[in-house]
Short mmCIF file of C-alpha atoms in Angstrom, two decimals:
data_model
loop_
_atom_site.label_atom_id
_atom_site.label_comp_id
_atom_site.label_asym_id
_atom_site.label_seq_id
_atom_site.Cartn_x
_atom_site.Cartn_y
_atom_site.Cartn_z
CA UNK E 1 -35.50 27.07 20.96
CA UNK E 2 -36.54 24.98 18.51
CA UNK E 3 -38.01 27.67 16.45
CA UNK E 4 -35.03 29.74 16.73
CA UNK E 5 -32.49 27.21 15.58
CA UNK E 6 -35.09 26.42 12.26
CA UNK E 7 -34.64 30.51 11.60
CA UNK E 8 -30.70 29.75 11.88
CA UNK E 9 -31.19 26.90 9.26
CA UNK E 10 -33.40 28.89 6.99
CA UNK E 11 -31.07 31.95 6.97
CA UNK E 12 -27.66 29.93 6.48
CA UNK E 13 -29.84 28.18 3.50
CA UNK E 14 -30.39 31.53 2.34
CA UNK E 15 -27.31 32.38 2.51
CA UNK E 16 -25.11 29.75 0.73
CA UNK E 17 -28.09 30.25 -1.83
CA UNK E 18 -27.50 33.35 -2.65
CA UNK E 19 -23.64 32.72 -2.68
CA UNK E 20 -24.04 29.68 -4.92
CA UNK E 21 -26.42 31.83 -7.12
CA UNK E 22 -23.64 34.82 -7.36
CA UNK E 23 -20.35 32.81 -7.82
CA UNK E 24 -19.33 32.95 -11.41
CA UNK E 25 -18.30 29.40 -10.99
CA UNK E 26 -20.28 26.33 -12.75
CA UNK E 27 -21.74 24.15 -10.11
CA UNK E 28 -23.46 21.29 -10.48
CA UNK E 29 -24.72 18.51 -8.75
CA UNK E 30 -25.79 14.98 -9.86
CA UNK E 31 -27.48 11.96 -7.84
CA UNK E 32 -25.47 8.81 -8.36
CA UNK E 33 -28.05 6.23 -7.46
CA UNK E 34 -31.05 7.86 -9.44
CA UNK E 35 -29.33 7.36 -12.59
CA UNK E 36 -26.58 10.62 -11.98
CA UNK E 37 -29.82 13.19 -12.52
CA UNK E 38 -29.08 17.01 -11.90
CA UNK E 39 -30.26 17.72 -8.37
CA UNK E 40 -28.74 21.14 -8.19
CA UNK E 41 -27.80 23.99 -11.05
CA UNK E 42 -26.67 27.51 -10.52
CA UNK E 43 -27.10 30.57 -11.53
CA UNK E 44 -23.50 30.32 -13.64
CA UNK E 45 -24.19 26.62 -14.39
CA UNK E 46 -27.59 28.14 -16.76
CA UNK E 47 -25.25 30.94 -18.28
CA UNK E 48 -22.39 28.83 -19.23
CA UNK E 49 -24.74 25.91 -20.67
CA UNK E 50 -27.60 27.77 -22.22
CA UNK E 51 -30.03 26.29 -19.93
CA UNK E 52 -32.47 26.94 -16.98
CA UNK E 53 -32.46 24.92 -14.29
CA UNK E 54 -35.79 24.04 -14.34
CA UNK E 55 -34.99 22.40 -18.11
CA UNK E 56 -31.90 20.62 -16.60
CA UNK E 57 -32.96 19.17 -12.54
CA UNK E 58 -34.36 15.71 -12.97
CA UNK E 59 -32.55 15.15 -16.86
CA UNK E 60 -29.63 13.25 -17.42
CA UNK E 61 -26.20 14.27 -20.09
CA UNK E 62 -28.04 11.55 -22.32
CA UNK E 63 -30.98 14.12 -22.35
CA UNK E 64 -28.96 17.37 -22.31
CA UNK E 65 -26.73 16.59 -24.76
CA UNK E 66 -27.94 15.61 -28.79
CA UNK E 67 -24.36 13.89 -29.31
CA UNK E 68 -24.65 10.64 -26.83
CA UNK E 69 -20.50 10.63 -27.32
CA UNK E 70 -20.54 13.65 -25.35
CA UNK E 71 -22.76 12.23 -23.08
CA UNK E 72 -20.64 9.17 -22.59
CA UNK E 73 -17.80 10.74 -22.01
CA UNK E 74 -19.08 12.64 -19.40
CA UNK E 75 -20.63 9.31 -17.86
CA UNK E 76 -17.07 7.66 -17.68
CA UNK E 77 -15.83 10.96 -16.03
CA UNK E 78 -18.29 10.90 -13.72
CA UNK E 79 -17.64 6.65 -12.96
CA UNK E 80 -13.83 8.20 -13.01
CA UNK E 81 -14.74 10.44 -10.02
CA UNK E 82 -16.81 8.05 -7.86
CA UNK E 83 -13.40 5.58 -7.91
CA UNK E 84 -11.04 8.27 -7.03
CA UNK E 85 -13.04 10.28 -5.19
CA UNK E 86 -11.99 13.44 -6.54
CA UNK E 87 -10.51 14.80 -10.49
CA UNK E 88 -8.69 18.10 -11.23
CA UNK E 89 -8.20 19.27 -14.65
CA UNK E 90 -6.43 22.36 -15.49
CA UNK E 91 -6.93 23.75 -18.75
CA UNK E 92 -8.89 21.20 -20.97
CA UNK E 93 -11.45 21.58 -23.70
CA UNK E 94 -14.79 21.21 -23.04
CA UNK E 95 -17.59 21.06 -26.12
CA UNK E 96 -21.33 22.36 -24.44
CA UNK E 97 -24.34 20.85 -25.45
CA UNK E 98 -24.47 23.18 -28.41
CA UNK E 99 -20.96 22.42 -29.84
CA UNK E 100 -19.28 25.22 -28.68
CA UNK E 101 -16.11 24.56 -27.30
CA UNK E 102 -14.47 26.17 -24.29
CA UNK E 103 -11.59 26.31 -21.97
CA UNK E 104 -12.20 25.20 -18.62
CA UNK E 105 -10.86 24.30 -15.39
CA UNK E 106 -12.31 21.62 -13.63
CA UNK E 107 -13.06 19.99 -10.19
CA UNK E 108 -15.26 16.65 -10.03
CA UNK E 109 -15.73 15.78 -5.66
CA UNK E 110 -17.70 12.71 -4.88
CA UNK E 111 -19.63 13.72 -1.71
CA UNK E 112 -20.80 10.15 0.39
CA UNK E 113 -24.01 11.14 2.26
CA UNK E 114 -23.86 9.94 6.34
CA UNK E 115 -27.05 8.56 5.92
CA UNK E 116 -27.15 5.09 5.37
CA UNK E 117 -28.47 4.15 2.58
CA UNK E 118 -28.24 8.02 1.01
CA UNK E 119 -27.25 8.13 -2.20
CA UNK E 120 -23.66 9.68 -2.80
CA UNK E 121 -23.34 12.98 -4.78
CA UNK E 122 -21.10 14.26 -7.75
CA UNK E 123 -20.29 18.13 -7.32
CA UNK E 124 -18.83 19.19 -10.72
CA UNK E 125 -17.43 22.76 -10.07
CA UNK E 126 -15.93 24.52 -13.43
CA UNK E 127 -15.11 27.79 -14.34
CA UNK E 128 -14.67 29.29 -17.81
CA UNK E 129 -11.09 31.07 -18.90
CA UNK E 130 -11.26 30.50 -22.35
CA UNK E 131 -10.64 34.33 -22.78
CA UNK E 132 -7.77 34.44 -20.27
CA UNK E 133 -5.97 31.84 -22.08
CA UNK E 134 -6.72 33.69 -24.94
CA UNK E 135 -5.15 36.59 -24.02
CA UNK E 136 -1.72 34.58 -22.51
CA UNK E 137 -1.77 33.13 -26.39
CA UNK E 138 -1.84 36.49 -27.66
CA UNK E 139 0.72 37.56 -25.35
CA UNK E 140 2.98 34.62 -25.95
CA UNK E 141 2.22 35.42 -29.88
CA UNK E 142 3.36 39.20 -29.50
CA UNK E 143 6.47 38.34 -27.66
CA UNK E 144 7.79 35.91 -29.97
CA UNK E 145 6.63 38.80 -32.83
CA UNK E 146 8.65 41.16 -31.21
CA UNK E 147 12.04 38.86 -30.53
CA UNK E 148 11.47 37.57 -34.72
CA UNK E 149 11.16 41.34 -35.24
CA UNK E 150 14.47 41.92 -33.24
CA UNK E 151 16.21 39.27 -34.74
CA UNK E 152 15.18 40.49 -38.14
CA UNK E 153 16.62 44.28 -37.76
CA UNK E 154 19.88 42.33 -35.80
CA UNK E 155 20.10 40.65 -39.12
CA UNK E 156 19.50 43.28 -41.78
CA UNK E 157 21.59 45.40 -39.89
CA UNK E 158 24.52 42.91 -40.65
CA UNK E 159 23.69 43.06 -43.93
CA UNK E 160 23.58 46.32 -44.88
CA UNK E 161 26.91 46.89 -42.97
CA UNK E 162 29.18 44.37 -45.01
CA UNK E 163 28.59 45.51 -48.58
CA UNK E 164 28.44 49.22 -47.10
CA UNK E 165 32.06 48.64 -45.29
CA UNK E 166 33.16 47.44 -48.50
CA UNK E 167 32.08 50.14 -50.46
CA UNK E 168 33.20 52.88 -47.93
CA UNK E 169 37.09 51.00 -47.64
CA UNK E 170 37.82 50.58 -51.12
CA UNK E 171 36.26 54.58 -51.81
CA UNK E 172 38.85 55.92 -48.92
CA UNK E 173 41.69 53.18 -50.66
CA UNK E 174 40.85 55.03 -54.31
CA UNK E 175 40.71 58.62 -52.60
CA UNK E 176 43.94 58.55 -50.35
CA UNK E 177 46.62 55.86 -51.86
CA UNK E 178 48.41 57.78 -54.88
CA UNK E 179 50.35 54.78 -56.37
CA UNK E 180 47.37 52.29 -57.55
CA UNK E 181 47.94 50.87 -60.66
CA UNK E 182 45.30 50.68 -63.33
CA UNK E 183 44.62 46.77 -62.82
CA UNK E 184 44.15 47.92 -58.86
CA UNK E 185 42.35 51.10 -59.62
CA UNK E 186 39.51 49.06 -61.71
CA UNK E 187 39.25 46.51 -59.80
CA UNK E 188 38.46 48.52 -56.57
CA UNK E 189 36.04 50.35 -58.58
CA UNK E 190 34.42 46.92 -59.85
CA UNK E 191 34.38 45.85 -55.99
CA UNK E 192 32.50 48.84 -55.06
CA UNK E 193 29.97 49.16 -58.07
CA UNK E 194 29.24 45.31 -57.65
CA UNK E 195 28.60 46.30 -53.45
CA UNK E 196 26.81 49.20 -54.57
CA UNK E 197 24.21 46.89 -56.56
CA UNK E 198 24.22 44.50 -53.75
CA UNK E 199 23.01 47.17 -51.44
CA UNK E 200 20.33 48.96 -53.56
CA UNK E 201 18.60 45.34 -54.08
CA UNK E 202 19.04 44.98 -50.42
CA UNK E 203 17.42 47.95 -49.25
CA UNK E 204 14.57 47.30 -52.32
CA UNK E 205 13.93 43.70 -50.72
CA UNK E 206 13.77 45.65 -46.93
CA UNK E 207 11.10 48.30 -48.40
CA UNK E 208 8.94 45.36 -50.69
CA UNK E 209 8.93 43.21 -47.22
CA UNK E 210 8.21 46.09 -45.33
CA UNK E 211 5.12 47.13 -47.40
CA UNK E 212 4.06 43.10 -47.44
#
């Protein structure tokens, strides 16, 4: 019996093993009383840092990361999560040991061991969506493109109709009314040459923004 509930162990070990390994989610695990050293790193945890986890278990941020700012920030996080037991951050920027920076989600559990005595544990759980919120940016970007673009041909389309009206009314007021004086007669004309000049520059500004 007793060997058979040992093979139950050793398989569910397997088991969350291989999930933990597969997940493309960071986890990581520090132990608070031995100075918050790595205790566990997965598989996603060495892709997303540029690390195995052979160079990380047993290290400290202070030995991971070159900047010790980085490395105290992460500290005061970490004191952060042991007095409130549990931090979630949504969308923040987070600079790897490398410099890059990243968008990231992030969950930061303090885990108190039943054991008395045991030291409590920091599970750090993080997941990457740098280019999701990329790609909302971009989409965000393209839709305010396309209502500028809308508002721009609303626009021009104003303008292009009011010297255009002008010039059309005072051509039908010269072709059809008989009894214009001469005073009338040029200054209609004057009307429509100066709307005529108004819309050729128009359409010339339309074509020189719409090569730019």
């Amino acid at each position: 019996e007793n060997l058979l509930n040992q093979r139950k162990i050793n398989f569910l070990n397997i088991l969350m093993n291989t999930i933990l390994s597969n997940i493309f989610v960071v986890i990581a695990v520090k132990d608070v009383f031995d100075s918050f050293k790595y205790i566990y790193f997965n598989q996603a945890a060495e892709d997303f840092m540029g690390a195995k986890s052979s160079e990380v278990l047993g290290k400290t941020d202070f030995d991971l990361f070159s900047d010790p700012r980085r490395a105290h920030e992460i500290r005061t996080e970490d004191y952060s999560t042991i007095n409130h037991g549990r931090i979630h951050k949504s969308v923040v920027e987070y600079e790897k040991p490398n410099g890059e920076i990243r968008i990231v989600n992030i969950i930061r559990l303090l885990i108190t061991n039943p054991d008395p005595g045991a030291s409590p544990l920091l599970l750090a759980m993080l997941w990457d969506i740098t280019e999701q919120r990329q790609n909302e940016l971009d989409l965000i970007k393209a839709q305010e493109a396309d209502k500028m673009k809308n508002a721009f041909i609303a626009n021009m389309s104003h303008e292009i109709r009011t010297p255009l009206n002008s010039i059309v009314g005072f051509a039908n007021i010269l072709a059809l009314e008989d009894g214009l004086s001469s005073v009338e007669r040029e200054e209609y004309i004057g009307t429509i040459n100066k709307n005529s000049e108004l819309l050729l520059k128009l359409i010339n500004d339309i074509l020189e923004l719409s090569r730019i």
